[in-house]
Amino acid sequence: ATTVATTVATTVATTTGMATTTSLGGAGLGGAGRGKAAVEVVIRSISYDALLGSKALLQKFKMTIAEEVASSVGISPSDVEVELSKGSVRASCTITPQGSEDADSIVAKLKDRQQSLQESLVRGITALPDIEGATTGTVSAAMEEPTRIVEDGTFGADDADDDDDEDDEDEDE
């Protein structure tokens, strides 16, 4: 039996090795100026190498992450792109808002629902068939601070760049 635990903390992990990306289809660029949201979750006590060793388990693992992230903010899993890398297992999720959603509202929802998302990720992952072969201990999930991806593809703060420029001018004086 797998023990389930969640961690409520901002976690920093080193990313090494090869990354694997899954886009579940359908995600477009959204409307102009809508941006994208990003969140990283570190899943502990899952062997990244063991996941890579089972194509079926790897696909189910990524799909579970996309479904849980999407469910937590009320969007379709097809709007969530999941990239996995080492550092326990580090899931980098890029969310492309559709319809009336925008990146800022997605970031706000992720922040508000951090605890429940971490718990649902652990439940979903530990319920996967054959996950025991990739489990190395008590599975936990720690979500990092969600961010808005600015138009040049970099991660930005929740505030608009124009506000930052004003602050920079004040610092120079």
Coordinates of N, CA and C in Angstrom, one line a residue:
A1 N 0.8 -1.2 0.0 CA 0.0 0.0 0.0 C 0.9 1.2 0.0
T2 N 0.5 2.2 -0.7 CA 1.2 3.5 -0.8 C 0.7 4.5 0.2
T3 N 1.6 5.1 1.0 CA 1.2 6.1 1.9 C 1.0 7.4 1.2
V4 N 0.0 8.2 1.5 CA -0.2 9.5 0.8 C 0.0 10.6 1.8
A5 N 0.7 11.6 1.4 CA 0.9 12.8 2.2 C 1.0 14.0 1.2
T6 N 0.7 15.2 1.7 CA 0.9 16.4 0.9 C 1.7 17.4 1.7
T7 N 2.4 18.2 1.0 CA 3.3 19.2 1.5 C 2.8 20.5 1.1
V8 N 2.6 21.4 2.1 CA 2.2 22.8 1.8 C 3.4 23.7 1.9
A9 N 4.2 23.9 0.9 CA 5.4 24.7 0.9 C 5.8 25.0 -0.5
T10 N 6.5 26.1 -0.6 CA 7.1 26.4 -1.8 C 8.4 25.6 -1.9
T11 N 8.7 24.9 -2.9 CA 9.8 24.0 -3.0 C 10.7 24.4 -4.2
V12 N 12.0 24.4 -4.0 CA 12.9 24.7 -5.0 C 13.7 23.4 -5.2
A13 N 13.7 22.9 -6.5 CA 14.4 21.7 -6.8 C 15.3 21.9 -8.0
T14 N 16.4 21.2 -8.1 CA 17.3 21.3 -9.2 C 16.7 20.4 -10.3
T15 N 16.7 21.0 -11.5 CA 16.2 20.3 -12.7 C 17.4 19.8 -13.4
T16 N 17.5 18.4 -13.6 CA 18.6 17.9 -14.3 C 18.0 16.8 -15.3
G17 N 18.8 16.4 -16.2 CA 18.4 15.3 -17.1 C 17.4 15.8 -18.2
M18 N 16.9 14.8 -18.9 CA 16.1 15.0 -20.0 C 14.6 15.3 -19.6
A19 N 14.0 16.2 -20.3 CA 12.6 16.6 -20.0 C 11.7 15.9 -21.0
T20 N 10.5 15.7 -20.6 CA 9.5 15.1 -21.5 C 8.3 16.0 -21.4
T21 N 7.7 16.3 -22.6 CA 6.6 17.3 -22.7 C 5.4 16.6 -23.3
T22 N 4.2 16.9 -22.7 CA 3.0 16.4 -23.3 C 2.1 17.6 -23.5
S23 N 1.5 17.7 -24.7 CA 0.5 18.7 -24.9 C -0.7 17.8 -25.2
L24 N -1.8 18.0 -24.5 CA -3.0 17.1 -24.6 C -3.9 17.5 -25.8
G25 N -3.4 18.4 -26.6 CA -4.1 18.8 -27.8 C -5.1 20.0 -27.6
G26 N -5.5 20.6 -28.6 CA -6.5 21.6 -28.6 C -6.1 23.0 -28.1
A27 N -5.0 23.1 -27.3 CA -4.6 24.4 -26.7 C -4.1 25.3 -27.8
G28 N -4.8 26.4 -28.0 CA -4.3 27.4 -28.9 C -3.6 28.5 -28.2
L29 N -3.3 29.6 -28.9 CA -2.6 30.7 -28.3 C -3.5 31.6 -27.5
G30 N -4.8 31.3 -27.5 CA -5.7 32.2 -26.8 C -5.8 33.6 -27.5
G31 N -6.5 34.5 -26.9 CA -6.7 35.8 -27.5 C -5.4 36.6 -27.3
A32 N -5.3 37.6 -28.1 CA -4.1 38.5 -28.1 C -4.1 39.2 -26.7
G33 N -2.9 39.2 -26.1 CA -2.7 39.8 -24.8 C -3.2 39.0 -23.6
R34 N -3.8 37.9 -23.8 CA -4.3 37.1 -22.8 C -3.2 36.4 -21.9
G35 N -2.1 36.1 -22.6 CA -1.0 35.5 -21.9 C -1.3 34.0 -21.5
K36 N -0.4 33.4 -20.8 CA -0.5 32.1 -20.3 C -0.1 32.1 -18.9
A37 N -0.5 31.0 -18.2 CA -0.1 30.9 -16.8 C 0.8 29.7 -16.7
A38 N 1.6 29.7 -15.7 CA 2.5 28.6 -15.5 C 2.6 28.2 -14.0
V39 N 2.7 26.9 -13.7 CA 2.9 26.5 -12.3 C 3.8 25.2 -12.4
E40 N 4.6 25.1 -11.4 CA 5.5 23.9 -11.3 C 5.1 23.2 -10.0
V41 N 5.1 21.9 -10.1 CA 4.8 21.1 -8.9 C 5.9 20.0 -8.9
V42 N 6.4 19.9 -7.7 CA 7.4 18.8 -7.4 C 6.7 17.6 -6.8
I43 N 6.8 16.5 -7.5 CA 6.2 15.3 -7.0 C 7.3 14.4 -6.4
R44 N 7.3 14.2 -5.1 CA 8.4 13.5 -4.4 C 8.0 12.0 -4.3
S45 N 9.0 11.2 -4.2 CA 9.0 9.8 -4.0 C 8.4 9.0 -5.2
I46 N 8.6 9.6 -6.4 CA 8.3 9.0 -7.6 C 9.6 9.0 -8.4
S47 N 10.0 7.9 -9.0 CA 11.2 7.8 -9.7 C 11.0 8.3 -11.2
Y48 N 11.6 9.3 -11.5 CA 11.5 9.9 -12.9 C 12.0 8.8 -13.9
D49 N 13.1 8.1 -13.6 CA 13.6 7.1 -14.5 C 12.6 5.9 -14.7
A50 N 11.9 5.6 -13.6 CA 10.9 4.5 -13.7 C 9.8 4.9 -14.6
L51 N 9.4 6.2 -14.5 CA 8.3 6.7 -15.3 C 8.7 6.6 -16.8
L52 N 9.9 7.0 -17.1 CA 10.4 7.0 -18.5 C 10.5 5.5 -19.0
G53 N 10.6 4.6 -18.1 CA 10.7 3.2 -18.5 C 9.4 2.6 -18.9
S54 N 8.3 3.2 -18.6 CA 7.0 2.7 -18.9 C 6.2 3.8 -19.6
K55 N 6.1 3.7 -21.0 CA 5.4 4.7 -21.8 C 4.0 4.9 -21.4
A56 N 3.3 3.8 -21.0 CA 1.9 3.8 -20.7 C 1.7 4.6 -19.3
L57 N 2.6 4.2 -18.3 CA 2.5 4.9 -17.0 C 2.9 6.4 -17.2
L58 N 3.9 6.7 -18.0 CA 4.3 8.1 -18.2 C 3.1 8.9 -18.7
Q59 N 2.5 8.3 -19.7 CA 1.3 9.1 -20.3 C 0.2 9.2 -19.3
K60 N -0.1 8.2 -18.5 CA -1.2 8.3 -17.5 C -0.8 9.3 -16.4
F61 N 0.5 9.4 -16.1 CA 1.0 10.3 -15.0 C 0.8 11.7 -15.5
K62 N 1.2 12.0 -16.8 CA 1.1 13.4 -17.3 C -0.4 13.8 -17.5
M63 N -1.2 12.8 -17.9 CA -2.6 13.1 -18.1 C -3.3 13.4 -16.7
T64 N -2.9 12.7 -15.7 CA -3.4 12.9 -14.4 C -3.1 14.3 -13.9
I65 N -1.8 14.7 -14.1 CA -1.4 16.1 -13.7 C -2.2 17.1 -14.5
A66 N -2.4 17.0 -15.8 CA -3.1 17.9 -16.6 C -4.6 18.0 -16.1
E67 N -5.2 16.8 -15.9 CA -6.6 16.8 -15.4 C -6.8 17.4 -14.1
E68 N -5.9 17.2 -13.2 CA -6.0 17.8 -11.8 C -5.8 19.3 -11.8
V69 N -4.8 19.8 -12.6 CA -4.5 21.2 -12.7 C -5.8 21.9 -13.4
A70 N -6.2 21.3 -14.5 CA -7.4 21.8 -15.2 C -8.6 21.9 -14.3
S71 N -8.9 20.8 -13.6 CA -10.0 20.7 -12.7 C -10.0 21.8 -11.6
S72 N -8.8 22.0 -11.1 CA -8.7 23.0 -10.0 C -9.0 24.4 -10.4
V73 N -8.9 24.8 -11.7 CA -9.2 26.1 -12.2 C -10.3 26.2 -13.1
G74 N -11.0 25.0 -13.4 CA -12.2 25.0 -14.2 C -12.0 25.2 -15.7
I75 N -10.9 24.5 -16.2 CA -10.7 24.6 -17.6 C -10.6 23.1 -18.1
S76 N -10.3 23.0 -19.4 CA -10.2 21.7 -20.0 C -8.7 21.2 -19.9
P77 N -8.5 19.9 -19.7 CA -7.2 19.4 -19.6 C -6.4 19.6 -20.9
S78 N -7.1 19.8 -22.0 CA -6.4 20.1 -23.3 C -5.8 21.5 -23.3
D79 N -6.1 22.3 -22.4 CA -5.5 23.6 -22.3 C -4.2 23.6 -21.4
V80 N -3.8 22.5 -20.9 CA -2.7 22.3 -20.0 C -1.6 21.5 -20.7
E81 N -0.4 22.1 -20.8 CA 0.7 21.4 -21.4 C 1.6 21.0 -20.2
V82 N 2.0 19.7 -20.1 CA 2.8 19.2 -19.0 C 4.2 18.8 -19.5
E83 N 5.2 19.3 -18.8 CA 6.6 18.9 -19.1 C 7.2 18.3 -17.8
L84 N 7.7 17.1 -17.9 CA 8.3 16.5 -16.7 C 9.8 16.6 -16.8
S85 N 10.5 16.7 -15.7 CA 11.9 16.6 -15.6 C 12.3 16.1 -14.3
K86 N 13.6 15.8 -14.1 CA 14.1 15.3 -12.9 C 14.2 16.4 -11.8
G87 N 14.3 15.9 -10.6 CA 14.3 16.8 -9.4 C 13.2 16.3 -8.6
S88 N 13.3 15.1 -8.1 CA 12.1 14.2 -7.8 C 11.5 14.0 -9.2
V89 N 10.2 14.3 -9.3 CA 9.6 14.5 -10.6 C 9.1 15.9 -10.6
R90 N 9.5 16.7 -11.5 CA 9.1 18.1 -11.6 C 8.2 18.3 -12.7
A91 N 7.0 18.7 -12.5 CA 6.0 18.9 -13.5 C 5.8 20.4 -13.8
S92 N 6.2 20.8 -14.9 CA 6.0 22.2 -15.3 C 4.8 22.3 -16.2
C93 N 3.8 23.0 -15.7 CA 2.5 23.1 -16.4 C 2.3 24.5 -17.0
T94 N 2.1 24.5 -18.3 CA 1.7 25.8 -19.0 C 0.3 25.7 -19.4
I95 N -0.5 26.7 -18.9 CA -1.9 26.8 -19.1 C -2.3 27.9 -20.1
T96 N -3.0 27.5 -21.2 CA -3.4 28.5 -22.2 C -4.9 28.7 -22.0
P97 N -5.3 29.9 -21.4 CA -6.7 30.2 -21.1 C -7.5 30.3 -22.4
Q98 N -8.7 29.8 -22.3 CA -9.6 29.9 -23.5 C -10.9 30.6 -23.0
G99 N -11.7 31.0 -23.9 CA -13.0 31.6 -23.6 C -12.8 32.9 -22.8
S100 N -13.5 33.0 -21.7 CA -13.5 34.3 -20.9 C -12.3 34.3 -19.9
E101 N -11.6 33.2 -19.8 CA -10.5 33.2 -18.8 C -9.3 34.0 -19.4
D102 N -8.4 34.5 -18.5 CA -7.1 35.0 -18.8 C -6.1 34.5 -17.9
A103 N -4.8 34.8 -18.2 CA -3.8 34.2 -17.3 C -3.8 34.7 -15.9
D104 N -4.2 36.0 -15.7 CA -4.2 36.5 -14.3 C -5.3 35.8 -13.5
S105 N -6.4 35.5 -14.1 CA -7.5 34.8 -13.3 C -7.1 33.3 -13.0
I106 N -6.4 32.7 -13.9 CA -5.9 31.3 -13.7 C -4.8 31.3 -12.6
V107 N -3.9 32.3 -12.6 CA -2.9 32.4 -11.5 C -3.6 32.6 -10.2
A108 N -4.6 33.5 -10.1 CA -5.3 33.7 -8.9 C -6.0 32.4 -8.4
K109 N -6.6 31.7 -9.3 CA -7.3 30.5 -8.9 C -6.3 29.4 -8.4
L110 N -5.1 29.3 -9.1 CA -4.1 28.4 -8.6 C -3.6 28.7 -7.2
K111 N -3.4 30.0 -7.0 CA -3.0 30.4 -5.6 C -4.0 30.1 -4.6
D112 N -5.3 30.4 -4.9 CA -6.4 30.1 -3.9 C -6.6 28.7 -3.6
R113 N -6.3 27.8 -4.6 CA -6.6 26.4 -4.5 C -5.4 25.5 -4.4
Q114 N -4.3 26.1 -3.9 CA -3.0 25.4 -3.8 C -3.1 24.1 -3.0
Q115 N -3.6 24.2 -1.8 CA -3.8 23.0 -0.9 C -4.6 21.9 -1.6
S116 N -5.8 22.2 -2.1 CA -6.6 21.2 -2.7 C -6.0 20.6 -3.9
L117 N -5.3 21.4 -4.7 CA -4.6 20.9 -5.9 C -3.5 19.9 -5.5
Q118 N -2.7 20.3 -4.5 CA -1.7 19.3 -4.1 C -2.3 18.0 -3.6
E119 N -3.3 18.1 -2.8 CA -4.0 16.9 -2.4 C -4.6 16.0 -3.5
S120 N -5.2 16.7 -4.5 CA -5.8 15.9 -5.6 C -4.7 15.3 -6.5
L121 N -3.6 16.0 -6.6 CA -2.5 15.4 -7.4 C -2.0 14.2 -6.8
V122 N -1.8 14.2 -5.4 CA -1.3 13.0 -4.7 C -2.3 11.9 -4.9
R123 N -3.6 12.2 -4.6 CA -4.7 11.1 -4.8 C -4.7 10.6 -6.2
G124 N -4.7 11.4 -7.2 CA -4.7 11.0 -8.6 C -3.5 10.1 -9.0
I125 N -2.3 10.6 -8.6 CA -1.1 9.9 -8.9 C -1.0 8.5 -8.2
T126 N -1.3 8.5 -6.9 CA -1.2 7.2 -6.2 C -2.3 6.2 -6.6
A127 N -3.3 6.7 -7.2 CA -4.4 5.8 -7.7 C -4.1 5.2 -9.1
L128 N -3.0 5.6 -9.7 CA -2.7 5.1 -11.1 C -2.3 3.6 -11.0
P129 N -2.8 2.8 -11.9 CA -2.4 1.4 -12.0 C -0.9 1.4 -12.2
D130 N -0.2 0.5 -11.5 CA 1.2 0.2 -11.7 C 2.1 1.3 -11.2
I131 N 1.6 2.3 -10.4 CA 2.5 3.4 -9.9 C 3.4 2.8 -8.9
E132 N 3.0 1.8 -8.2 CA 3.9 1.2 -7.1 C 5.3 0.9 -7.6
G133 N 5.4 0.5 -8.9 CA 6.8 0.2 -9.5 C 7.6 1.5 -9.6
A134 N 7.0 2.7 -9.5 CA 7.8 3.9 -9.7 C 7.9 4.7 -8.3
T135 N 7.2 4.1 -7.3 CA 7.2 4.8 -6.0 C 8.4 4.4 -5.2
T136 N 9.0 5.4 -4.5 CA 10.1 5.2 -3.7 C 9.9 5.5 -2.2
G137 N 8.7 5.9 -1.9 CA 8.4 6.2 -0.5 C 7.0 6.9 -0.5
T138 N 6.8 7.8 0.5 CA 5.5 8.5 0.7 C 5.4 9.6 -0.4
V139 N 4.4 9.5 -1.2 CA 4.3 10.4 -2.3 C 3.7 11.8 -1.8
S140 N 4.3 12.8 -2.2 CA 3.9 14.2 -1.8 C 4.0 15.1 -3.0
A141 N 3.2 16.2 -2.9 CA 3.3 17.2 -4.0 C 3.4 18.6 -3.4
A142 N 4.3 19.4 -3.9 CA 4.6 20.7 -3.5 C 4.5 21.7 -4.7
M143 N 3.5 22.6 -4.6 CA 3.3 23.5 -5.7 C 4.1 24.8 -5.5
E144 N 4.8 25.2 -6.5 CA 5.5 26.5 -6.4 C 4.6 27.6 -6.8
E145 N 5.0 28.8 -6.6 CA 4.2 30.0 -6.9 C 3.8 30.1 -8.3
P146 N 2.5 30.1 -8.7 CA 2.1 30.2 -10.1 C 2.5 31.6 -10.6
T147 N 2.7 31.7 -11.9 CA 3.1 32.9 -12.5 C 2.4 33.1 -13.8
R148 N 2.4 34.3 -14.3 CA 1.9 34.6 -15.7 C 3.1 34.6 -16.6
I149 N 3.0 34.0 -17.7 CA 4.0 34.1 -18.7 C 3.8 35.3 -19.6
V150 N 4.7 36.2 -19.6 CA 4.6 37.4 -20.5 C 4.8 37.1 -21.9
E151 N 4.4 38.0 -22.8 CA 4.4 37.7 -24.2 C 5.7 37.2 -24.8
D152 N 6.9 37.6 -24.2 CA 8.1 37.2 -24.8 C 8.5 35.8 -24.4
G153 N 7.6 35.1 -23.6 CA 7.9 33.7 -23.2 C 8.6 33.6 -21.9
T154 N 8.9 34.7 -21.2 CA 9.5 34.6 -19.9 C 8.5 34.6 -18.8
F155 N 8.8 34.2 -17.7 CA 7.9 34.2 -16.5 C 7.9 35.6 -15.9
G156 N 6.8 36.1 -15.6 CA 6.7 37.4 -15.1 C 5.9 37.5 -13.8
A157 N 6.0 38.5 -13.1 CA 5.2 38.7 -11.9 C 3.7 39.0 -12.3
D158 N 2.8 39.0 -11.3 CA 1.4 39.3 -11.6 C 1.2 40.7 -12.1
D159 N 2.1 41.7 -11.8 CA 2.0 43.0 -12.2 C 2.4 43.2 -13.7
A160 N 1.9 44.2 -14.3 CA 2.2 44.5 -15.7 C 3.6 45.1 -15.7
D161 N 4.3 45.0 -16.9 CA 5.6 45.5 -17.1 C 5.7 47.0 -16.9
D162 N 4.6 47.7 -17.3 CA 4.6 49.2 -17.2 C 4.8 49.6 -15.8
D163 N 4.3 48.9 -14.8 CA 4.5 49.3 -13.4 C 5.9 49.1 -13.0
D164 N 6.6 48.1 -13.5 CA 8.0 47.9 -13.2 C 8.9 49.0 -13.7
D165 N 8.5 49.5 -14.9 CA 9.3 50.5 -15.5 C 9.3 51.8 -14.6
E166 N 8.1 52.1 -14.1 CA 8.0 53.3 -13.2 C 8.9 53.1 -12.0
D167 N 8.9 51.9 -11.4 CA 9.7 51.6 -10.2 C 11.2 51.7 -10.5
D168 N 11.6 51.3 -11.7 CA 13.0 51.4 -12.1 C 13.4 52.8 -12.2
E169 N 12.6 53.7 -12.7 CA 12.9 55.1 -12.8 C 13.1 55.7 -11.4
D170 N 12.3 55.3 -10.5 CA 12.4 55.8 -9.1 C 13.7 55.4 -8.5
E171 N 14.1 54.2 -8.8 CA 15.3 53.6 -8.2 C 16.6 54.3 -8.7
D172 N 16.5 54.7 -10.0 CA 17.7 55.4 -10.6 C 17.9 56.8 -10.1
E173 N 16.9 57.4 -9.6 CA 17.0 58.8 -9.2 C 17.7 59.0 -7.8

